[in-house]
Amino acid sequence: MINIQIDQVGYRPNDYKTATFRIEDTNSVSDSVKLNGNSGNTFRVIDVINNEVVFESELSKEIKSEPNGEVNRVGDFSSLNKVGKYVIETEKYGKSYEFEIKDNIYEDVLKSTLKMFYLQRCGCALEEKYAGVFAHKECHNTMARIYGTDKYIDVSGGWHDAGDYGRYTVAAAKSVVDLMMAYECFPDVLEKPFDIPDDGSNVPDILREVKYELDFMLKMQDSDTGGVYHKVTCSSFPGFVMPEYEKDELIVSPVSDAATCDFAAAMAHAYRVYKDLSKKYGDGAKEYEKAADTYLEAANKAIEFLLTNHAGEFVNPAGIVTGEYGDTDTRDEYFFAYAEMFNTTGDKKYEELLKGMDLAGISGDFGWKEVGDYGFYAYLSAPHNKDKEFNDRVSAKFINEASEKQFKYLEDPYKSTIYGYYYWGCNMEVANNAMRGILIDRLKGTNSYRMMAHSQLHYLLGNNPNSKCFVTGFGTDTVMHPHHRPSAAVNSPMPGMLVGGAEPLLLDDVAKRLLNNKAPAKCYIDELDSYSTNEITIYWNSPLVFLLAYMNE
Ligand code: G3I
Ligand code: 9MR
Ligand code: ZN
């Protein structure tokens, strides 16, 4: 067992770098272990090429950590900024995995987490040249039946949501908005290609890939009312087959308010990103600019629906058992929609709608369910004249919630912002929290979330109590059995996917069987059937892309 955890992908020379030492495993009463060894309050970093000690420093005092089920110490080696290959060592706690310090260390993992979206494409064939063993024939291209009717529509395209092949509007919206924000914040980094089929347009791969999803989303809008269908799936999940073998009837589930709001928000945002692309990328981008107009029209139609109708909360209709993505509180979704519309159009009418909402009741976060932070950021970053008093209130709300999260990270020996609060897909929140900090720093022109952002990435890439690099294809102890149908079908993990992480409620049979008695942060298992801890999704990857783009700046 490795008792010294580090970022297994490595560090850039000037990154914030801490290693976490497990000195006692108090995980459960029955398997409590006291690690042996002699005293030693220091740790050393050894250059593995010439076996020299290049750094030595004090360990922190002991920290008893209930959520991790451990007693830990922490070693800070941020000031070691020499490029090289290293291992951390102590007499007492053994060795870490080897790791590198290098410029551009996160280049490949960024490329791979972006390529993941292409590999999740639905409705088209994936060529071997780009997809390797994940190549497949066209999938899910039949007309889809609108639930409860005998009307069929074309909703082909987009990305498979996760380990399953459903396509869900609220999940899609989060993913595209994260990726667009990443491009807006770090265009130079994200203009780099990531090996997807060319279209001769000179538009960056990331925007071409996002358009693939946006164009699918357009098809999910009911052309009569402007309302947006919640999802398209078969009635239940298939076995572990490649996507073209899921051949059951596709069913479009009813329109929901959440889907319509998130759709309006994403489309309004997309208009800003796509409208002027030919200035930067030449005439080949004209077609993208045309799409931008379509996105704004679609957003307007969705808003019309929202102002005059209520589709209500989504619950799975009888007979449909795929992911529900239900939400009982859609105030944050409305806020998101109106704020993005305000940012895009500058129309005061949207600011009035926002001001008419009770801010205190709007839940923050960058989730599929809680989307308030997207709304807050869209409002705060809007380039128009704003109501100063309201702007201050939104600003306070966005920033106060962030500082609570930053505080938690300082307490955790593994420096994670989700310390003591793990749930299905919580690795997303790790990336989300970093993204929020980075966005706040950009709004304020500060650099106060730098260390927090760095350590969130280090947590995801190996500095966690599971000793696991949570991104497939990377790290020394990497995820091998994600709950992901294509990976299971070809018996090899598709690279570049972030898994969900610890879920102490033990919500699948494998977790119930194997994680019983584990400390909350250790309720993770690299098993195919553990969908509550080891699945992947497009909207867990998307904030990670944002964070990695920042780390590649
Ligand atoms: O909203 C509550 C929050 O108030 C509470 O503090 C927290 C702590 O447990 O839980 C929150 O609810 C969680 C909810 O997600 C929102 O985050 C539930 O516990 C949790 O069980 C629920 O998990 C969702 C899961 O579906 C089951 O519904 C995941 O977020 C969501 O990512 C996942 O999505 C599935 C799709 O349905 C199907 N496709 C795969 C995808 C990934 O597993
Ligand atoms: O594969 C499904 C995954 O995408 C979902 O997140 C999860 C929860 O809805 O369900 C998975 O499907 C399982 C189903 O719920 C129960 N029978 C076994 C299925 C595959 O593991
Ligand atoms: Zn498909």
XYZ file of N, CA and C in Angstrom, residues 248-480:
699
model
N -33.157 -0.518 -29.310
C -34.551 -0.319 -28.899
C -35.052 1.023 -29.415
N -36.349 1.168 -29.367
C -36.942 2.416 -29.826
C -36.429 3.603 -28.994
N -36.121 4.698 -29.685
C -35.730 5.920 -28.980
C -36.996 6.673 -28.601
N -37.018 7.130 -27.348
C -38.207 7.847 -26.869
C -37.802 9.220 -26.349
N -38.498 10.231 -26.830
C -38.250 11.595 -26.376
C -39.177 11.853 -25.188
N -38.571 12.135 -24.032
C -39.379 12.382 -22.834
C -39.930 13.811 -22.868
N -40.978 14.076 -22.088
C -41.655 15.378 -22.172
C -40.774 16.602 -21.922
N -41.304 17.730 -22.353
C -40.701 19.042 -22.108
C -40.677 19.301 -20.601
N -39.594 19.923 -20.134
C -39.565 20.348 -18.727
C -39.101 21.794 -18.649
N -39.420 22.452 -17.539
C -38.954 23.823 -17.323
C -37.429 23.857 -17.206
N -36.865 22.883 -16.456
C -35.410 22.880 -16.262
C -34.702 22.779 -17.609
N -35.143 21.861 -18.459
C -34.495 21.682 -19.756
C -34.648 22.943 -20.602
N -35.823 23.565 -20.544
C -36.068 24.746 -21.370
C -35.202 25.921 -20.901
N -35.103 26.091 -19.598
C -34.241 27.163 -19.055
C -32.780 26.935 -19.431
N -32.279 25.752 -19.153
C -30.859 25.484 -19.407
C -30.548 25.595 -20.894
N -31.501 25.169 -21.698
C -31.348 25.277 -23.146
C -31.252 26.747 -23.552
N -32.173 27.563 -23.056
C -32.167 28.988 -23.394
C -30.830 29.613 -22.995
N -30.375 29.254 -21.792
C -29.110 29.802 -21.295
C -27.948 29.404 -22.198
N -27.870 28.132 -22.494
C -26.744 27.639 -23.297
C -26.769 28.243 -24.701
N -27.948 28.356 -25.284
C -28.053 28.907 -26.638
C -27.704 30.393 -26.649
N -28.158 31.115 -25.640
C -27.822 32.538 -25.561
C -26.307 32.707 -25.439
N -25.728 31.871 -24.606
C -24.274 31.922 -24.414
C -23.555 31.575 -25.731
N -24.055 30.573 -26.399
C -23.420 30.126 -27.649
C -23.424 31.241 -28.700
N -24.471 32.028 -28.700
C -24.526 33.141 -29.656
C -23.283 34.022 -29.491
N -22.955 34.355 -28.259
C -21.785 35.222 -28.017
C -20.486 34.581 -28.504
N -20.396 33.286 -28.308
C -19.138 32.606 -28.635
C -18.971 32.431 -30.148
N -20.078 32.217 -30.851
C -19.988 31.856 -32.264
C -20.233 33.022 -33.217
N -20.713 34.145 -32.704
C -21.221 35.161 -33.651
C -20.134 35.850 -34.484
N -18.939 35.989 -33.952
C -17.917 36.753 -34.681
C -16.705 35.930 -35.080
N -16.894 34.664 -35.218
C -15.717 33.809 -35.378
C -14.907 34.086 -36.640
N -15.558 34.625 -37.670
C -14.790 34.803 -38.917
C -13.732 35.902 -38.754
N -13.939 36.825 -37.824
C -12.915 37.852 -37.582
C -11.599 37.202 -37.182
N -11.735 36.156 -36.413
C -10.536 35.498 -35.894
C -10.062 34.359 -36.793
N -11.023 33.645 -37.365
C -10.633 32.404 -38.043
C -10.925 32.409 -39.547
N -11.310 33.555 -40.066
C -11.470 33.657 -41.518
C -12.819 33.187 -42.037
N -12.938 33.204 -43.346
C -14.232 32.948 -43.982
C -14.800 31.565 -43.722
N -13.928 30.623 -43.469
C -14.397 29.261 -43.182
C -15.314 29.236 -41.962
N -15.259 30.302 -41.166
C -16.065 30.327 -39.940
C -17.460 30.903 -40.164
N -17.736 31.337 -41.396
C -19.048 31.959 -41.691
C -20.219 31.054 -41.320
N -20.020 29.790 -41.604
C -21.090 28.835 -41.333
C -21.390 28.779 -39.820
N -20.351 28.975 -39.030
C -20.515 28.976 -37.574
C -21.259 30.236 -37.122
N -21.002 31.321 -37.820
C -21.709 32.559 -37.478
C -23.198 32.443 -37.798
N -23.481 31.747 -38.871
C -24.893 31.523 -39.208
C -25.562 30.704 -38.108
N -24.824 29.704 -37.647
C -25.361 28.875 -36.558
C -25.641 29.750 -35.339
N -24.775 30.730 -35.097
C -24.960 31.605 -33.924
C -26.339 32.267 -33.975
N -26.733 32.736 -35.136
C -28.059 33.360 -35.253
C -29.172 32.364 -34.917
N -28.987 31.155 -35.401
C -29.972 30.115 -35.090
C -30.043 29.874 -33.587
N -28.890 29.886 -32.925
C -28.868 29.655 -31.469
C -29.654 30.752 -30.740
N -29.443 31.980 -31.167
C -30.148 33.072 -30.477
C -31.661 33.010 -30.724
N -32.019 32.686 -31.954
C -33.458 32.515 -32.230
C -34.061 31.436 -31.339
N -33.328 30.342 -31.227
C -33.828 29.223 -30.405
C -33.944 29.646 -28.943
N -32.965 30.431 -28.486
C -33.014 30.916 -27.099
C -34.250 31.787 -26.903
N -34.494 32.680 -27.839
C -35.661 33.558 -27.740
C -36.963 32.777 -27.682
N -37.023 31.747 -28.499
C -38.240 30.917 -28.506
C -38.434 30.199 -27.178
N -37.324 29.747 -26.627
C -37.408 29.052 -25.341
C -37.863 30.034 -24.252
N -37.346 31.244 -24.310
C -37.733 32.257 -23.318
C -39.237 32.569 -23.435
N -39.689 32.690 -24.666
C -41.127 32.923 -24.863
C -41.955 31.845 -24.170
N -41.481 30.615 -24.344
C -42.165 29.497 -23.687
C -42.169 29.702 -22.173
N -40.992 30.056 -21.634
C -40.859 30.170 -20.177
C -41.738 31.281 -19.605
N -41.897 32.337 -20.390
C -42.673 33.468 -19.888
C -44.176 33.226 -19.952
N -44.577 32.235 -20.721
C -46.012 32.052 -20.907
C -46.533 30.681 -20.479
N -45.618 29.747 -20.237
C -46.036 28.371 -19.953
C -45.354 27.830 -18.722
N -45.898 26.761 -18.197
C -45.160 25.980 -17.214
C -45.277 24.512 -17.534
N -44.175 23.919 -17.909
C -44.197 22.489 -18.204
C -44.068 21.726 -16.902
N -43.506 22.391 -15.891
C -43.370 21.749 -14.594
C -42.089 20.941 -14.470
N -42.021 20.334 -13.327
C -40.852 19.552 -12.951
C -40.842 18.256 -13.748
N -39.668 17.760 -14.052
C -39.613 16.502 -14.792
C -39.556 15.315 -13.861
N -40.425 14.359 -14.100
C -40.247 13.045 -13.484
C -40.353 12.013 -14.597
N -39.630 10.927 -14.456
C -39.678 9.889 -15.481
C -41.117 9.471 -15.737
N -41.556 9.537 -16.988
C -42.914 9.053 -17.265
C -42.974 7.532 -17.128
N -44.166 7.022 -16.918
C -44.328 5.581 -16.721
C -43.627 4.800 -17.823
N -42.850 3.810 -17.419
C -42.208 2.941 -18.403
C -40.805 3.376 -18.789
N -40.399 4.571 -18.392
C -39.047 5.051 -18.729
C -38.209 5.008 -17.453
N -37.118 4.241 -17.475
C -36.340 4.097 -16.236
C -34.895 4.592 -16.375
N -34.614 5.313 -17.440
C -33.255 5.857 -17.607
C -33.079 7.076 -16.700
N -31.883 7.662 -16.718
C -31.548 8.766 -15.800
C -32.651 9.825 -15.771
N -32.987 10.279 -14.578
C -34.124 11.193 -14.475
C -33.706 12.658 -14.561
N -32.592 12.977 -13.927
C -32.167 14.374 -13.845
C -33.338 15.257 -13.427
N -33.989 14.830 -12.368
C -35.135 15.585 -11.868
C -34.690 16.731 -10.973
N -35.559 17.690 -10.816
C -35.205 18.872 -10.026
C -36.501 19.506 -9.542
N -36.613 19.634 -8.224
C -37.869 20.185 -7.698
C -37.827 21.707 -7.619
N -36.637 22.269 -7.734
C -36.501 23.720 -7.572
C -35.827 24.305 -8.805
N -36.589 25.024 -9.612
C -36.022 25.532 -10.862
C -35.783 27.046 -10.845
N -35.789 27.640 -9.648
C -35.521 29.084 -9.608
C -34.128 29.400 -10.145
N -33.169 28.565 -9.804
C -31.801 28.790 -10.291
C -31.724 28.642 -11.813
N -32.525 27.740 -12.365
C -32.536 27.569 -13.825
C -33.088 28.829 -14.516
N -34.159 29.377 -13.953
C -34.696 30.618 -14.534
C -33.661 31.739 -14.446
N -32.998 31.801 -13.297
C -31.980 32.841 -13.128
C -30.890 32.692 -14.197
N -30.468 31.475 -14.413
C -29.442 31.157 -15.417
C -29.902 31.641 -16.798
N -31.124 31.289 -17.151
C -31.645 31.652 -18.475
C -31.697 33.174 -18.647
N -32.283 33.857 -17.668
C -32.430 35.322 -17.804
C -31.065 36.015 -17.777
N -30.155 35.501 -16.958
C -28.839 36.143 -16.858
C -28.050 35.995 -18.159
N -28.131 34.825 -18.751
C -27.430 34.641 -20.036
C -28.071 35.520 -21.117
N -29.386 35.634 -21.078
C -30.066 36.501 -22.054
C -29.663 37.957 -21.844
N -29.554 38.357 -20.591
C -29.120 39.731 -20.299
C -27.698 39.954 -20.810
N -26.830 39.020 -20.543
C -25.437 39.141 -20.987
C -25.366 39.252 -22.515
N -26.170 38.447 -23.192
C -26.108 38.416 -24.658
C -26.752 39.646 -25.288
N -27.900 40.061 -24.759
C -28.670 41.111 -25.456
C -28.549 42.489 -24.797
N -28.220 42.526 -23.516
C -28.200 43.805 -22.796
C -29.594 44.361 -22.529
N -30.609 43.588 -22.873
C -31.987 44.045 -22.708
C -32.348 44.118 -21.206
N -32.692 45.329 -20.774
C -33.000 45.582 -19.356
C -34.145 44.732 -18.830
N -34.983 44.319 -19.756
C -36.124 43.490 -19.346
C -35.635 42.255 -18.574
N -34.499 41.715 -18.998
C -33.973 40.522 -18.314
C -33.423 40.875 -16.944
N -32.821 42.055 -16.847
C -32.314 42.456 -15.529
C -33.493 42.644 -14.563
N -34.583 43.182 -15.079
C -35.764 43.345 -14.233
C -36.282 41.978 -13.755
N -36.300 41.032 -14.672
C -36.750 39.683 -14.282
C -35.852 39.116 -13.189
N -34.549 39.336 -13.330
C -33.603 38.831 -12.330
C -33.836 39.515 -10.985
N -34.017 40.825 -11.032
C -34.206 41.581 -9.796
C -35.501 41.201 -9.089
N -36.432 40.711 -9.862
C -37.700 40.280 -9.284
C -37.614 38.937 -8.574
N -36.458 38.296 -8.649
C -36.326 36.980 -8.010
C -35.680 37.150 -6.638
N -36.014 36.266 -5.724
C -35.430 36.327 -4.382
C -34.049 35.656 -4.425
N -33.017 36.488 -4.407
C -31.650 35.974 -4.560
C -31.302 34.907 -3.519
N -31.791 35.137 -2.318
C -31.442 34.212 -1.237
C -31.916 32.788 -1.542
N -32.970 32.687 -2.333
C -33.525 31.364 -2.615
C -32.892 30.665 -3.813
N -31.877 31.281 -4.373
C -31.301 30.682 -5.584
C -30.019 29.938 -5.251
N -30.058 28.622 -5.494
C -28.883 27.839 -5.109
C -27.780 28.001 -6.139
N -26.606 28.224 -5.604
C -25.425 28.404 -6.453
C -25.044 27.105 -7.119
N -23.798 26.928 -7.347
C -23.235 25.722 -7.929
C -23.257 25.696 -9.452
N -22.365 24.881 -9.943
C -22.248 24.650 -11.389
C -22.631 23.200 -11.670
N -23.800 22.815 -11.261
C -24.185 21.415 -11.439
C -25.103 21.227 -12.629
N -25.681 20.019 -12.742
C -26.763 19.839 -13.710
C -28.065 20.219 -13.029
N -28.026 20.163 -11.682
C -29.247 20.395 -10.926
C -29.265 21.795 -10.335
N -28.151 22.168 -9.722
C -28.038 23.518 -9.195
C -27.152 24.336 -10.119
N -27.741 25.329 -10.742
C -27.012 26.046 -11.806
C -26.874 27.538 -11.521
N -27.204 27.934 -10.280
C -27.188 29.362 -9.952
C -25.872 30.058 -10.273
N -24.764 29.386 -10.021
C -23.481 30.049 -10.256
C -23.269 30.430 -11.723
N -23.821 29.642 -12.619
C -23.727 30.037 -14.041
C -24.459 31.355 -14.250
N -25.615 31.457 -13.602
C -26.400 32.678 -13.726
C -25.668 33.860 -13.114
N -25.127 33.645 -11.913
C -24.423 34.749 -11.252
C -23.254 35.219 -12.115
N -22.501 34.255 -12.610
C -21.327 34.628 -13.412
C -21.759 35.317 -14.717
N -22.800 34.821 -15.328
C -23.268 35.428 -16.585
C -23.685 36.877 -16.335
N -24.354 37.093 -15.213
C -24.781 38.461 -14.892
C -23.563 39.338 -14.584
N -22.696 38.837 -13.717
C -21.548 39.656 -13.283
C -20.603 39.976 -14.432
N -20.483 39.077 -15.385
C -19.541 39.306 -16.488
C -20.208 40.015 -17.674
N -21.479 40.343 -17.541
C -22.160 41.040 -18.636
C -21.550 42.429 -18.829
N -21.287 42.791 -20.073
C -20.571 44.037 -20.323
C -21.469 45.273 -20.329
N -22.700 45.151 -19.868
C -23.638 46.272 -19.977
C -23.707 47.076 -18.687
N -24.330 48.242 -18.794
C -24.654 49.018 -17.596
C -25.549 48.173 -16.711
N -25.223 48.163 -15.419
C -26.012 47.323 -14.537
C -26.506 48.104 -13.337
N -27.543 47.572 -12.730
C -28.038 48.110 -11.472
C -26.978 47.827 -10.403
N -26.380 48.889 -9.899
C -25.210 48.725 -9.026
C -25.533 47.921 -7.769
N -26.682 48.245 -7.199
C -27.050 47.581 -5.944
C -27.251 46.073 -6.167
N -27.920 45.746 -7.245
C -28.172 44.330 -7.530
C -26.862 43.620 -7.870
N -26.047 44.292 -8.645
C -24.753 43.731 -9.010
C -23.933 43.394 -7.751
N -23.954 44.293 -6.786
C -23.216 44.050 -5.535
C -23.767 42.841 -4.795
N -25.070 42.722 -4.825
C -25.673 41.581 -4.112
C -25.330 40.254 -4.784
N -25.374 40.255 -6.112
C -25.035 39.018 -6.831
C -23.564 38.686 -6.597
N -22.764 39.727 -6.647
C -21.336 39.545 -6.444
C -21.058 38.957 -5.058
N -21.722 39.495 -4.057
C -21.526 38.983 -2.697
C -21.925 37.516 -2.615
N -23.006 37.198 -3.253
C -23.507 35.824 -3.188
C -22.519 34.851 -3.863
N -22.069 35.211 -5.020
C -21.145 34.349 -5.776
C -19.848 34.157 -4.988
N -19.368 35.229 -4.396
C -18.060 35.178 -3.761
C -18.113 34.569 -2.353
N -19.160 34.870 -1.587
C -19.255 34.298 -0.236
C -19.330 32.786 -0.247
N -20.125 32.249 -1.168
C -20.251 30.799 -1.204
C -18.918 30.172 -1.571
N -18.161 30.857 -2.374
C -16.865 30.330 -2.781
C -15.901 30.299 -1.609
N -15.956 31.340 -0.765
C -14.966 31.330 0.316
C -15.262 30.245 1.342
N -16.548 29.898 1.497
C -16.844 28.756 2.370
C -16.153 27.497 1.855
N -16.181 27.351 0.544
C -15.600 26.147 -0.045
C -14.086 26.155 0.034
N -13.528 27.335 -0.059
C -12.082 27.413 0.018
C -11.614 27.023 1.414
N -12.387 27.417 2.399
C -12.054 27.128 3.779
C -11.930 25.622 4.017
N -12.866 24.859 3.480
C -12.825 23.408 3.654
C -11.532 22.793 3.115
N -11.068 23.306 2.051
C -9.883 22.702 1.440
C -8.662 22.838 2.342
N -8.610 23.890 3.136
C -7.469 24.065 4.024
C -7.464 23.047 5.168
N -8.648 22.543 5.493
C -8.738 21.567 6.585
C -8.345 20.164 6.158
N -8.561 19.849 4.907
C -8.349 18.481 4.435
C -6.864 18.242 4.188
N -6.311 17.192 4.778
C -4.915 16.867 4.481
C -4.681 16.648 2.980
N -5.738 16.238 2.263
C -5.608 16.054 0.810
C -5.994 17.321 0.045
N -6.346 18.351 0.778
C -6.617 19.679 0.205
C -7.780 19.688 -0.770
N -8.806 18.919 -0.448
C -9.945 18.926 -1.363
C -11.083 19.782 -0.807
N -11.727 20.504 -1.676
C -12.826 21.387 -1.274
C -14.094 20.617 -0.919
N -14.114 19.315 -1.187
C -15.317 18.540 -0.845
C -15.110 17.761 0.445
N -14.124 18.196 1.225
C -13.793 17.510 2.474
C -15.045 17.246 3.312
N -15.306 15.986 3.548
C -16.434 15.618 4.399
C -17.783 15.667 3.695
N -17.794 15.896 2.406
C -19.068 16.036 1.705
C -18.965 15.345 0.350
N -19.218 14.055 0.368
C -19.032 13.252 -0.834
C -20.386 12.751 -1.297
N -20.611 12.774 -2.563
C -21.880 12.275 -3.108
C -21.638 11.901 -4.566
N -22.625 11.297 -5.141
C -22.534 10.790 -6.523
C -21.998 11.888 -7.456
N -20.858 11.628 -8.017
C -20.283 12.603 -8.947
C -19.566 13.756 -8.269
N -19.142 13.559 -6.999
C -18.541 14.696 -6.276
C -17.203 15.116 -6.866
N -16.563 14.255 -7.656
C -15.333 14.722 -8.321
C -15.634 15.914 -9.235
N -16.864 15.973 -9.721
C -17.268 17.149 -10.504
C -17.172 18.414 -9.662
N -17.604 18.285 -8.421
C -17.612 19.467 -7.560
C -16.194 19.943 -7.258
N -15.262 18.992 -7.194
C -13.856 19.369 -6.996
C -13.426 20.283 -8.149
N -13.728 19.845 -9.357
C -13.365 20.648 -10.533
C -14.186 21.935 -10.595
N -15.475 21.833 -10.254
C -16.336 23.028 -10.243
C -15.807 24.099 -9.290
N -15.382 23.667 -8.114
C -14.923 24.635 -7.124
C -13.679 25.366 -7.617
N -12.806 24.618 -8.258
C -11.622 25.261 -8.844
C -12.063 26.252 -9.914
N -12.997 25.829 -10.739
C -13.481 26.697 -11.821
C -14.068 27.987 -11.247
N -14.844 27.861 -10.176
C -15.441 29.041 -9.563
C -14.365 29.999 -9.058
N -13.365 29.438 -8.382
C -12.273 30.270 -7.871
C -11.561 31.002 -9.003
N -11.308 30.301 -10.056
C -10.599 30.891 -11.199
C -11.446 32.013 -11.815
N -12.748 31.769 -11.920
C -13.634 32.795 -12.497
C -13.695 34.029 -11.597
N -13.730 33.810 -10.293
C -13.770 34.949 -9.364
C -12.481 35.758 -9.480
N -11.366 35.061 -9.519
C -10.092 35.769 -9.686
C -10.087 36.602 -10.970
N -10.676 36.071 -12.002
C -10.695 36.818 -13.259
C -11.602 38.042 -13.169
N -12.737 37.877 -12.477
C -13.644 39.018 -12.320
C -12.982 40.124 -11.516
N -12.224 39.722 -10.472
C -11.679 40.713 -9.558
C -10.254 41.132 -9.884
N -9.641 40.442 -10.826
C -8.245 40.732 -11.134
C -7.307 40.330 -10.007
N -7.692 39.290 -9.261
C -6.833 38.806 -8.167
C -6.263 37.438 -8.519
N -5.506 36.895 -7.583
C -4.939 35.561 -7.805
C -5.119 34.728 -6.541
N -6.223 34.940 -5.835
C -6.324 34.336 -4.508
C -6.751 32.872 -4.514
N -7.241 32.380 -5.618
C -7.669 30.987 -5.639
C -6.659 30.051 -6.303
N -5.478 30.584 -6.582
C -4.479 29.795 -7.291
C -4.154 28.478 -6.578
N -3.830 28.549 -5.300
C -3.450 27.326 -4.581
C -4.621 26.357 -4.486
N -5.795 26.900 -4.247
C -6.973 26.050 -4.171
C -7.186 25.332 -5.512
N -7.079 26.074 -6.590
C -7.296 25.460 -7.907
C -6.250 24.376 -8.169
N -5.005 24.672 -7.879
C -3.949 23.664 -8.098
C -4.239 22.397 -7.301
N -4.603 22.583 -6.029
C -4.741 21.374 -5.221
C -5.996 20.578 -5.587
N -6.997 21.245 -6.186
C -8.150 20.447 -6.646
C -7.724 19.511 -7.776
N -6.888 20.016 -8.649
C -6.402 19.148 -9.735
C -5.544 18.021 -9.156
N -4.679 18.364 -8.204
C -3.812 17.332 -7.624
C -4.642 16.242 -6.933
N -5.729 16.658 -6.297
C -6.623 15.664 -5.676
C -7.163 14.699 -6.745
N -7.652 15.257 -7.828
C -8.265 14.414 -8.868
C -7.235 13.495 -9.528
N -6.004 13.956 -9.587
C -4.991 13.181 -10.309
C -4.139 12.300 -9.390
N -4.557 12.118 -8.160
C -3.853 11.142 -7.328
C -3.655 11.500 -5.881
N -3.682 12.777 -5.526
C -3.482 13.119 -4.121
C -4.805 13.009 -3.368
N -5.245 11.774 -3.204
C -6.503 11.499 -2.500
C -6.335 10.197 -1.728
N -7.207 9.948 -0.765
C -6.994 8.779 0.096
C -7.178 7.439 -0.622
N -7.683 7.476 -1.850
C -7.797 6.232 -2.619
C -6.547 5.952 -3.444
N -5.570 6.805 -3.380
C -4.321 6.697 -4.154
C -4.626 6.562 -5.633
N -5.702 7.133 -6.067
C -6.165 6.853 -7.422
C -6.077 8.089 -8.302
N -5.577 7.928 -9.485
C -5.720 8.982 -10.480
C -7.094 8.774 -11.095
N -8.007 9.715 -10.868
C -9.416 9.533 -11.245
C -9.689 9.766 -12.734
N -8.650 10.015 -13.507
C -8.827 10.197 -14.952
C -8.249 8.983 -15.668
N -9.067 8.308 -16.456
C -8.603 7.112 -17.162
C -7.442 7.442 -18.086
N -6.529 6.491 -18.192
C -5.406 6.656 -19.113
C -4.244 7.445 -18.537
N -4.383 7.949 -17.309
C -3.324 8.771 -16.709
C -3.015 8.302 -15.292
N -1.770 8.541 -14.895
C -1.361 8.226 -13.525
C -0.815 6.819 -13.405
N -0.230 6.549 -12.241
C 0.393 5.246 -11.988
C -0.677 4.251 -11.569
N -1.522 4.676 -10.631
C -2.636 3.835 -10.198
C -3.887 4.459 -10.820
N -4.229 3.979 -11.987
C -5.262 4.643 -12.789
C -6.539 3.811 -12.839
N -7.631 4.457 -13.170
C -8.922 3.762 -13.267
C -8.894 2.802 -14.460
N -9.203 1.549 -14.203
C -9.158 0.532 -15.263
C -10.536 0.022 -15.670
